[in-house]
Structures are given as structure tokens and as C-alpha cells.
Coordinates of C-alpha atoms (C1' of nucleotides) in Angstrom, one line a residue:
Chain A
M1 CA 56.9 119.6 106.9
S2 CA 54.0 117.2 107.4
N3 CA 52.5 118.5 104.1
I4 CA 55.6 117.6 102.1
L5 CA 55.6 114.2 103.8
I6 CA 52.0 113.6 102.9
E7 CA 52.6 114.6 99.3
T8 CA 55.7 112.4 99.1
L9 CA 54.0 109.4 100.5
K10 CA 50.9 109.9 98.3
E11 CA 53.2 109.9 95.3
I12 CA 55.4 107.0 96.2
F13 CA 52.6 104.6 97.0
S14 CA 50.0 106.4 94.8
M15 CA 47.5 106.3 97.6
P16 CA 44.8 108.8 98.6
Q17 CA 45.5 111.5 101.2
R18 CA 43.0 109.9 103.5
K19 CA 45.1 106.8 103.6
V20 CA 48.3 108.6 104.1
E21 CA 46.8 110.4 107.1
E22 CA 45.6 107.1 108.5
L23 CA 49.1 105.8 108.1
L24 CA 50.8 108.7 109.7
K25 CA 48.5 108.4 112.7
V26 CA 50.2 105.2 113.7
C27 CA 53.7 106.3 112.9
T28 CA 56.0 108.0 115.2
I29 CA 58.7 110.6 114.5
E30 CA 62.0 110.3 116.3
T31 CA 65.2 112.3 116.1
H32 CA 68.6 110.9 116.3
A33 CA 71.8 112.6 117.0
K34 CA 74.9 112.3 114.9
N35 CA 76.9 109.1 115.5
E36 CA 74.0 107.5 117.4
M37 CA 73.7 103.8 116.9
V38 CA 70.3 102.3 116.3
V39 CA 70.6 98.7 117.2
T40 CA 68.5 96.0 118.7
K41 CA 71.0 93.4 119.7
G42 CA 69.7 89.8 119.4
K43 CA 66.2 91.1 118.7
T44 CA 64.2 91.7 115.6
F45 CA 64.4 95.2 114.3
N46 CA 60.6 95.5 114.2
R47 CA 60.2 98.8 112.4
L48 CA 60.8 100.6 109.2
G49 CA 62.1 104.1 109.2
Y50 CA 61.7 106.8 106.6
I51 CA 64.4 109.4 106.7
I52 CA 62.7 112.8 106.7
H53 CA 66.1 114.5 106.7
G54 CA 69.5 113.3 107.7
A55 CA 71.7 110.4 106.8
A56 CA 72.4 106.9 108.0
R57 CA 74.3 103.8 107.1
I58 CA 72.9 100.3 107.4
Y59 CA 75.5 97.6 107.8
Y60 CA 75.8 93.9 108.5
S61 CA 78.6 92.0 110.0
N62 CA 79.5 88.5 108.8
E63 CA 80.7 85.6 110.9
R64 CA 84.2 86.9 110.7
G65 CA 83.2 90.2 112.1
E66 CA 83.8 92.1 108.9
E67 CA 81.2 94.7 108.2
V68 CA 79.7 95.8 105.0
S69 CA 77.8 99.0 104.5
Y70 CA 74.7 97.5 102.9
L71 CA 73.1 100.9 102.3
L72 CA 73.9 104.6 102.6
Q73 CA 70.6 106.3 103.1
V74 CA 69.7 110.0 103.0
N75 CA 66.6 112.1 102.8
G76 CA 63.6 110.1 101.5
D77 CA 65.3 106.8 101.9
V78 CA 64.2 103.9 104.1
I79 CA 66.1 102.5 107.0
G80 CA 65.6 99.2 108.8
D81 CA 66.2 95.5 108.3
Y82 CA 63.5 94.5 105.8
A83 CA 64.5 90.9 105.9
G84 CA 63.9 90.9 109.7
F85 CA 60.8 92.9 109.3
I86 CA 59.1 90.3 107.1
T87 CA 60.5 87.1 108.6
G88 CA 60.7 88.2 112.3
A89 CA 64.2 86.8 112.5
A90 CA 66.5 88.4 115.0
S91 CA 68.5 91.1 113.3
E92 CA 72.2 91.3 112.7
V93 CA 71.7 94.8 111.3
K94 CA 73.3 97.9 112.7
I95 CA 72.3 101.4 111.8
E96 CA 74.6 104.3 112.4
I97 CA 73.2 107.8 112.2
L98 CA 75.7 109.9 110.3
L99 CA 74.0 113.3 110.6
P100 CA 71.3 114.8 112.8
T101 CA 68.4 112.8 111.5
E102 CA 64.7 112.8 111.8
V103 CA 63.0 109.5 111.1
L104 CA 59.4 108.5 110.6
Y105 CA 58.9 105.0 112.0
L106 CA 56.3 102.4 111.3
E107 CA 56.1 99.5 113.7
K108 CA 55.4 96.1 112.3
N109 CA 52.6 95.4 114.7
Q110 CA 51.0 98.7 113.8
L111 CA 51.1 97.6 110.1
D112 CA 49.7 94.2 111.1
T113 CA 46.8 95.9 112.9
L114 CA 46.1 98.1 109.9
I115 CA 46.0 95.0 107.7
Q116 CA 43.5 93.3 110.0
K117 CA 41.2 96.3 109.8
D118 CA 41.4 97.2 106.1
I119 CA 42.7 95.1 103.3
F120 CA 44.1 98.1 101.6
W121 CA 47.1 97.9 103.9
L122 CA 47.9 94.5 102.6
F123 CA 48.3 96.0 99.1
F124 CA 50.5 98.6 100.8
A125 CA 52.6 95.9 102.5
K126 CA 53.0 94.1 99.2
Q127 CA 54.1 97.4 97.6
L128 CA 56.8 97.6 100.3
S129 CA 58.0 94.1 99.5
D130 CA 58.0 94.9 95.8
M131 CA 60.0 98.0 96.3
A132 CA 62.5 96.2 98.6
F133 CA 62.9 93.5 95.9
L134 CA 63.4 96.1 93.1
S135 CA 66.1 98.0 95.0
A136 CA 67.9 94.8 95.9
K137 CA 67.8 93.8 92.2
Q138 CA 69.1 97.1 91.1
R139 CA 72.0 96.8 93.5
L140 CA 72.7 93.3 92.1
D141 CA 72.8 94.6 88.6
E142 CA 75.1 97.4 89.7
L143 CA 77.5 94.9 91.2
F144 CA 77.4 92.5 88.2
F145 CA 77.7 95.0 85.5
Y146 CA 80.1 97.6 86.8
T147 CA 83.6 97.8 88.2
P148 CA 84.2 99.6 91.5
E149 CA 85.3 102.7 89.6
Q150 CA 82.2 102.8 87.5
R151 CA 80.1 102.2 90.6
Y152 CA 81.7 105.2 92.2
L153 CA 81.0 107.3 89.2
N154 CA 77.4 106.1 89.2
L155 CA 77.0 107.0 92.8
I156 CA 78.4 110.5 92.2
K157 CA 75.8 110.9 89.5
K158 CA 72.9 109.4 91.3
S159 CA 73.5 110.9 94.8
P160 CA 76.0 113.7 94.6
E161 CA 74.8 114.9 98.1
I162 CA 76.2 111.7 99.6
L163 CA 79.7 112.6 98.7
N164 CA 79.8 115.6 100.9
K165 CA 77.7 114.2 103.7
I166 CA 79.2 110.8 104.2
P167 CA 82.8 109.8 105.2
Q168 CA 84.7 108.1 102.5
K169 CA 85.3 104.9 104.5
Y170 CA 81.6 104.2 104.4
I171 CA 81.3 105.0 100.7
S172 CA 84.1 102.5 100.0
S173 CA 82.4 99.9 102.1
Y174 CA 79.2 100.5 100.2
L175 CA 81.0 100.1 96.9
G176 CA 82.5 96.8 98.2
I177 CA 86.1 98.0 98.3
T178 CA 88.7 99.2 100.9
P179 CA 89.4 102.8 101.7
P180 CA 92.8 102.8 100.0
S181 CA 91.2 101.5 96.8
L182 CA 88.6 104.2 96.8
S183 CA 91.4 106.7 97.4
R184 CA 93.2 105.5 94.3
I185 CA 90.0 105.5 92.3
R186 CA 89.4 109.1 93.2
K187 CA 93.0 109.9 92.2
R188 CA 92.5 108.2 88.9
I189 CA 89.3 110.1 88.2
F190 CA 90.2 113.5 89.4
D191 CA 94.0 113.8 88.9
I192 CA 94.0 113.5 85.1
Chain B
M1 CA 53.9 63.9 90.1
S2 CA 51.1 66.2 90.9
N3 CA 51.0 64.9 94.5
I4 CA 54.6 65.8 95.1
L5 CA 53.9 69.2 93.6
I6 CA 50.9 69.8 95.8
E7 CA 52.9 68.8 98.9
T8 CA 55.8 71.0 97.9
L9 CA 53.6 74.0 97.3
K10 CA 51.7 73.4 100.5
E11 CA 54.9 73.5 102.4
I12 CA 56.6 76.5 100.7
F13 CA 53.6 78.8 101.1
S14 CA 52.1 77.0 104.1
M15 CA 48.7 77.0 102.5
P16 CA 45.9 74.4 102.7
Q17 CA 45.6 71.8 100.0
R18 CA 42.3 73.3 98.8
K19 CA 44.2 76.5 97.9
V20 CA 47.0 74.7 96.2
E21 CA 44.4 72.9 94.0
E22 CA 42.7 76.2 93.2
L23 CA 46.1 77.6 92.2
L24 CA 47.1 74.6 90.1
K25 CA 43.7 74.9 88.2
V26 CA 44.9 78.2 86.7
C27 CA 48.4 77.1 86.1
T28 CA 49.7 75.4 82.9
I29 CA 52.5 72.9 82.5
E30 CA 54.8 73.2 79.6
T31 CA 57.8 71.2 78.5
H32 CA 60.9 72.8 77.0
A33 CA 63.6 71.1 75.0
K34 CA 67.3 71.4 75.8
N35 CA 68.8 74.6 74.4
E36 CA 65.4 76.1 73.9
M37 CA 65.3 79.9 74.4
V38 CA 62.3 81.3 76.4
V39 CA 62.2 84.9 75.5
T40 CA 59.6 87.6 74.9
K41 CA 61.5 90.2 73.0
G42 CA 60.3 93.8 73.8
K43 CA 57.4 92.5 75.8
T44 CA 56.8 91.8 79.5
F45 CA 57.6 88.3 80.6
N46 CA 54.2 88.0 82.2
R47 CA 54.5 84.7 84.0
L48 CA 56.3 82.9 86.7
G49 CA 57.6 79.4 86.1
Y50 CA 58.3 76.7 88.7
I51 CA 60.8 74.1 87.5
I52 CA 59.2 70.7 88.2
H53 CA 62.4 69.1 86.8
G54 CA 65.1 70.3 84.5
A55 CA 67.4 73.3 84.5
A56 CA 67.6 76.8 83.1
R57 CA 69.7 79.9 83.3
I58 CA 68.2 83.3 83.5
Y59 CA 70.3 86.1 82.2
Y60 CA 70.3 89.8 81.4
S61 CA 72.3 91.8 79.0
N62 CA 73.5 95.3 79.8
E63 CA 73.8 98.2 77.3
R64 CA 77.1 97.0 76.1
G65 CA 75.7 93.6 75.2
E66 CA 77.6 91.8 78.0
E67 CA 75.5 89.1 79.6
V68 CA 75.3 88.0 83.1
S69 CA 73.8 84.8 84.3
Y70 CA 71.6 86.2 87.0
L71 CA 70.4 82.8 88.2
L72 CA 71.0 79.1 87.6
Q73 CA 67.8 77.3 88.4
V74 CA 67.1 73.6 88.8
N75 CA 64.4 71.4 90.2
G76 CA 62.1 73.4 92.6
D77 CA 63.4 76.8 91.6
V78 CA 61.5 79.6 90.0
I79 CA 62.1 81.1 86.6
G80 CA 60.9 84.3 85.1
D81 CA 61.6 88.0 85.5
Y82 CA 60.1 89.0 88.7
A83 CA 60.9 92.7 88.3
G84 CA 58.9 92.7 85.0
F85 CA 56.2 90.5 86.6
I86 CA 55.4 93.1 89.3
T87 CA 56.1 96.3 87.4
G88 CA 54.8 95.3 84.0
A89 CA 57.9 96.7 82.4
A90 CA 59.1 95.2 79.2
S91 CA 61.6 92.5 79.9
E92 CA 65.3 92.3 79.0
V93 CA 65.5 88.9 80.5
K94 CA 66.4 85.8 78.5
I95 CA 65.9 82.3 79.7
E96 CA 67.8 79.4 78.3
I97 CA 66.7 75.9 79.0
L98 CA 69.8 73.8 79.8
L99 CA 68.1 70.4 80.1
P100 CA 64.8 68.8 79.1
T101 CA 62.6 70.8 81.4
E102 CA 59.1 70.7 82.7
V103 CA 57.7 74.0 84.0
L104 CA 54.6 75.0 85.9
Y105 CA 53.5 78.4 84.8
L106 CA 51.4 81.0 86.5
E107 CA 50.2 83.9 84.3
K108 CA 50.1 87.3 85.9
N109 CA 46.5 87.9 84.8
Q110 CA 45.5 84.6 86.3
L111 CA 47.0 85.7 89.6
D112 CA 45.3 89.1 89.4
T113 CA 42.0 87.3 88.8
L114 CA 42.5 85.1 91.8
I115 CA 43.3 88.2 93.9
Q116 CA 40.0 89.9 92.7
K117 CA 38.0 86.9 93.9
D118 CA 39.7 86.0 97.1
I119 CA 41.9 88.2 99.3
F120 CA 43.9 85.1 100.3
W121 CA 45.7 85.4 97.0
L122 CA 47.0 88.8 97.9
F123 CA 48.7 87.3 100.9
F124 CA 50.1 84.8 98.4
A125 CA 51.3 87.5 96.1
K126 CA 53.0 89.3 99.0
Q127 CA 54.7 86.1 100.0
L128 CA 56.1 85.9 96.4
S129 CA 57.5 89.3 96.7
D130 CA 58.9 88.6 100.2
M131 CA 60.6 85.5 98.8
A132 CA 62.0 87.4 95.8
F133 CA 63.4 90.0 98.1
L134 CA 65.0 87.5 100.5
S135 CA 66.7 85.6 97.7
A136 CA 68.0 88.8 96.1
K137 CA 69.3 89.9 99.6
Q138 CA 71.0 86.6 100.1
R139 CA 72.7 86.9 96.7
L140 CA 73.9 90.4 97.7
D141 CA 75.3 89.1 101.0
E142 CA 77.1 86.4 99.0
L143 CA 78.7 89.0 96.7
F144 CA 79.7 91.3 99.5
F145 CA 81.1 88.8 101.9
Y146 CA 82.8 86.2 99.8
T147 CA 85.5 86.0 97.2
P148 CA 84.8 84.3 93.9
E149 CA 86.6 81.2 95.2
Q150 CA 84.5 81.1 98.3
R151 CA 81.4 81.6 96.3
Y152 CA 82.2 78.7 94.1
L153 CA 82.8 76.5 97.2
N154 CA 79.4 77.7 98.6
L155 CA 77.7 76.8 95.4
I156 CA 79.2 73.3 95.4
K157 CA 78.0 72.8 98.9
K158 CA 74.5 74.3 98.3
S159 CA 73.7 72.8 94.9
P160 CA 76.2 70.1 94.0
E161 CA 73.8 68.9 91.3
I162 CA 74.4 72.1 89.4
L163 CA 78.0 71.2 88.9
N164 CA 77.2 68.2 86.7
K165 CA 74.3 69.6 84.9
I166 CA 75.4 73.1 83.9
P167 CA 78.3 74.1 81.7
Q168 CA 81.1 75.9 83.4
K169 CA 80.8 79.1 81.4
Y170 CA 77.4 79.7 82.9
I171 CA 78.6 78.9 86.4
S172 CA 81.4 81.4 86.0
S173 CA 79.0 84.0 84.8
Y174 CA 76.8 83.3 87.8
L175 CA 79.7 83.8 90.1
G176 CA 80.6 87.0 88.4
I177 CA 83.9 85.9 86.9
T178 CA 85.3 84.8 83.5
P179 CA 85.6 81.2 82.4
P180 CA 89.4 81.2 82.7
S181 CA 89.2 82.5 86.2
L182 CA 86.8 79.7 87.2
S183 CA 89.2 77.3 85.6
R184 CA 92.1 78.5 87.7
I185 CA 89.9 78.5 90.9
R186 CA 89.0 74.9 90.2
K187 CA 92.7 74.1 89.7
R188 CA 93.6 75.8 93.0
I189 CA 90.9 73.8 94.8
F190 CA 91.3 70.4 93.3
D191 CA 94.9 70.1 92.4
I192 CA 96.4 70.4 95.8
Chain C
dC1 C1' 100.3 122.0 121.2
dG2 C1' 99.3 117.2 121.2
dT3 C1' 96.0 113.5 120.3
dT4 C1' 93.1 111.2 117.3
dC5 C1' 91.2 109.5 113.3
dA6 C1' 90.2 109.9 108.4
dG7 C1' 92.4 110.0 104.2
dT8 C1' 96.2 109.4 101.2
dT9 C1' 100.3 107.3 99.5
dG10 C1' 104.0 103.8 98.7
dA11 C1' 105.6 99.1 98.3
dC12 C1' 104.3 94.8 97.7
dT13 C1' 101.2 90.7 96.9
dA14 C1' 97.3 88.3 95.2
dA15 C1' 93.9 87.4 92.0
dG16 C1' 91.0 88.2 88.2
dG17 C1' 90.8 90.0 83.2
dT18 C1' 92.3 89.6 78.5
dC19 C1' 94.0 87.3 74.5
dA20 C1' 95.7 83.6 72.2
dA21 C1' 97.1 78.8 71.8
dT22 C1' 96.1 74.3 73.0
dT23 C1' 93.7 70.4 74.6
dC24 C1' 89.6 67.9 75.5
dC25 C1' 85.2 66.2 74.5
dC26 C1' 81.6 64.8 71.7
dG27 C1' 78.8 64.3 67.9
dT28 C1' 78.6 63.7 62.9
dG29 C1' 79.7 62.2 58.5
dG30 C1' 82.7 59.7 55.5
Chain D
dC1 C1' 85.3 52.5 62.9
dC2 C1' 87.8 56.3 62.4
dA3 C1' 88.7 61.1 61.1
dC4 C1' 87.1 65.6 61.4
dG5 C1' 84.9 69.8 63.1
dG6 C1' 83.3 72.8 66.6
dG7 C1' 82.6 74.4 71.0
dA8 C1' 84.0 74.0 75.9
dA9 C1' 87.6 74.1 79.0
dT10 C1' 92.2 74.7 80.2
dT11 C1' 96.6 76.8 80.2
dG12 C1' 100.3 80.3 79.5
dA13 C1' 101.8 85.1 79.3
dC14 C1' 101.0 89.4 80.5
dC15 C1' 98.3 93.4 82.4
dT16 C1' 95.4 95.7 85.6
dT17 C1' 93.5 96.5 89.8
dA18 C1' 92.2 95.6 94.4
dG19 C1' 94.0 93.9 99.0
dT20 C1' 97.3 94.5 102.7
dC21 C1' 100.3 96.8 105.7
dA22 C1' 102.6 100.6 107.1
dA23 C1' 104.0 105.3 107.0
dC24 C1' 102.7 109.8 106.4
dT25 C1' 99.6 113.9 106.1
dG26 C1' 96.1 116.8 107.5
dA27 C1' 92.2 118.4 109.8
dA28 C1' 89.4 118.6 114.1
dC29 C1' 89.2 119.0 118.8
dG30 C1' 90.4 119.5 123.2

DNA sequence: CGTTCAGTTGACTAAGGTCAATTCCCGTGG
DNA sequence: CCACGGGAATTGACCTTAGTCAACTGAACG
């Protein structure tokens, strides 16, 4: 397990094994049960999680109480509230664990401590921000250039495993549509 | 002019005047005429611009040649292709100058040189990434939580100056709708 | 066997997309 | 000074699709 993790992190951040080990030393692994809610009401969600295996959805509620599944995350994806992580603002995010899930957590203060000791970790932190930006940008492009139907097809192509693992209602929310709409889209696609 | 610029940058990045001056030393100011196109076809757009005064729209084209106004930027906003800036990937971005515009440019290699010399500038670079992420996230929230009509109202409230400066067709594209739709929305809003 | 909840379906509404025609605005040239 | 041309904006007619609400189905679980 830990070996795969080390190799993966080495590759993602293109950093030497020594650094990965240093990082893992200040991380913790937690397991979450299915349907567990990971929330920090009124506080900052001060950590980033890396899903070793499992699935979760990250969602935000607006002032009218409507919720939107901001992300559907599976193996190898990141969970947390990166906006809160960098600004320290209290988090409106909620994370719902959808499958038995094992998560590698990095606390913000641990990262800060690393940065104090070794400037390498500032590069690492910048990489995190870069990656967060790029994935948000990708999501924006998706929303601008594709219809809900095309977005669904893209999702099937990109993460087929999500379809079996994650209830439709969260997929529809992720796509920015209602469950009946997704149902009709599926009918259009598969019935022909 | 330069005073205002220094004060503004000091505030945005909360950095000492000395650092701002150091930064400005490696920046260049360029003026663009109305309707000018700022493109680097097939190359990376290797610089970030800060609009001292003027207006521009940043847009991307998808594979079908449809274009989307990714951003409408005015005084104090940033122009460029931040994704290309950090990844070095060739840029599909096009920037159209909408008014006589003065831009402060920072070249990527200048920033890299600064970072080599003084680790402070790595903090600065991370701040840039953080800000890019946060504004992309804000845009996502806007798209998820609001209808086109509400987005238009939000835009009026947030940047009323845009309405007079920028042609409707770019505003509609920014909102993710067609010009006729924006026209009808305006009718709904103002006719009553 | 009944409860519960996710998913689907039907009926209807609302709103944006598309295409084409028209109007408006503005700058240019006669 | 006025007429014309061209692009932007608006409008109308029609289509498509998502939203809404409610009813129904089906599977999971006790």
C-alpha cells in the first residue's frame, strides 16, 4: 500500500522519495465509513485529504440552502476545501463519504511547519495551488463548452467507475442538473 | 500614476514598498490600441498583464471553433493565460483589447529569475496561484448557483462600468448565453 | 410484508437556442 | 449635410431542453 502511495506521490509532484517519506511522516491516515459526514461546522476545514481508496462527494450550499456537488472524488483524488485551506476562511463545505474510504490527511499547520524548515515545501505548496487552479479551470471549460448531455458523456468516458459507485442524484448535481433531467438524458443516450 | 500602482500592488499582495519597486523594475508597460489582438499563436503566452487602465476580453476557442469570453477585464484586473503561464503549454488564448489600454507586464522568466535570487518571490508566485484558483472557484460558484439572469444582475452590481464599456455580445458570451438571450433578459429586467 | 428512498416517467412550464428579419447606431464618403 | 453601409442589438417565430411537481416503479432492508 504505502509503496504504491509513495510511487504515486513521487510521480504527481515529481519529487524525490526522500521528500515523499518526509511528507508522509506528518500525514495521518483515517478511515471513514460509508455515509459518514466529514464537516467542520463554522470552522475552517484545515486539512487536505488524498483518497487512497473509496469515494466522496464535496458539496457547498448557497444562501438559499440549495446544495451543489462541487466534486465527486474517487481513488487518487483530493478532498477538502482548498479555498478555506489557503485563506483560512470558515468553511461552508460538506464532505459526504459514499463508500468505505481511506484518506491520507495533511494538516495545514503541518505543511506550514514543513515550509518553515525547508523551502522545498513552498514549491510543493505552490504546486498544490497550481493544480487546484488547473482543475477549476478545466471544470469551467467543461461548463462553458458542453451541454449537460455532453458533460455526462464526458464523465462516462473519463471516470466510468464513478457511474457504478455513485448514486445518480449526486452525478446530476455534479453536472449541474436535476435528477429527472439526468434520467431523461440517460434515456436519450441508451434507449436509441 | 506609478504611485497609485505601487500602493495598489502593496495592498493586493501585502508586500513592502521595497519589494514592489523591485518587481516594477522587471516589469514593462505597454499600450494597446482599441481592437488590437494580443495573441501568440501556437506559443505560450509567457506573461501576465495587469490592466492599469482600459479593458480587454480573454477568450478561448474550443475544437469546434466556438469561442467563449472567459473573462472581461477592466482597470485593476489581470490578463493573460495563467494555465499556460504555469504549465508552459502553448496557449489557445486570445486577448482582444476593447478600449485604449495600458498594461503592466511581468514576463515569466523575469519572475523565475526573481525567485532564483530571493525566496520571497516564491511566496509571491504562490499568492498568484492562490488568487487564480480563488477567482476560478468564484466563477464556478456563480455558474452553479445562479441562472443567466441572476448572473447578469450580479455583473451589473459588481462591475457596473463594464456595461457601458463592453459590447453586449461579449457580455453574453461571458455569461454563457447567446446575444438574443441577453437581449431578452435585459427586456425582462428593464421593461417592467 | 410494509417502509423508505432512489430512480423513472408524465404533464406542464419556463427559458435559452436558432434562424431570420428588422431596427438602431455610427462612421464614412458623396 | 445627408445618404449609405455595416455591424450590433433587438425582435419574432419556432424548437429544444431543463425545471417542477406529482405519480409511479423498483429495489433494499427491516
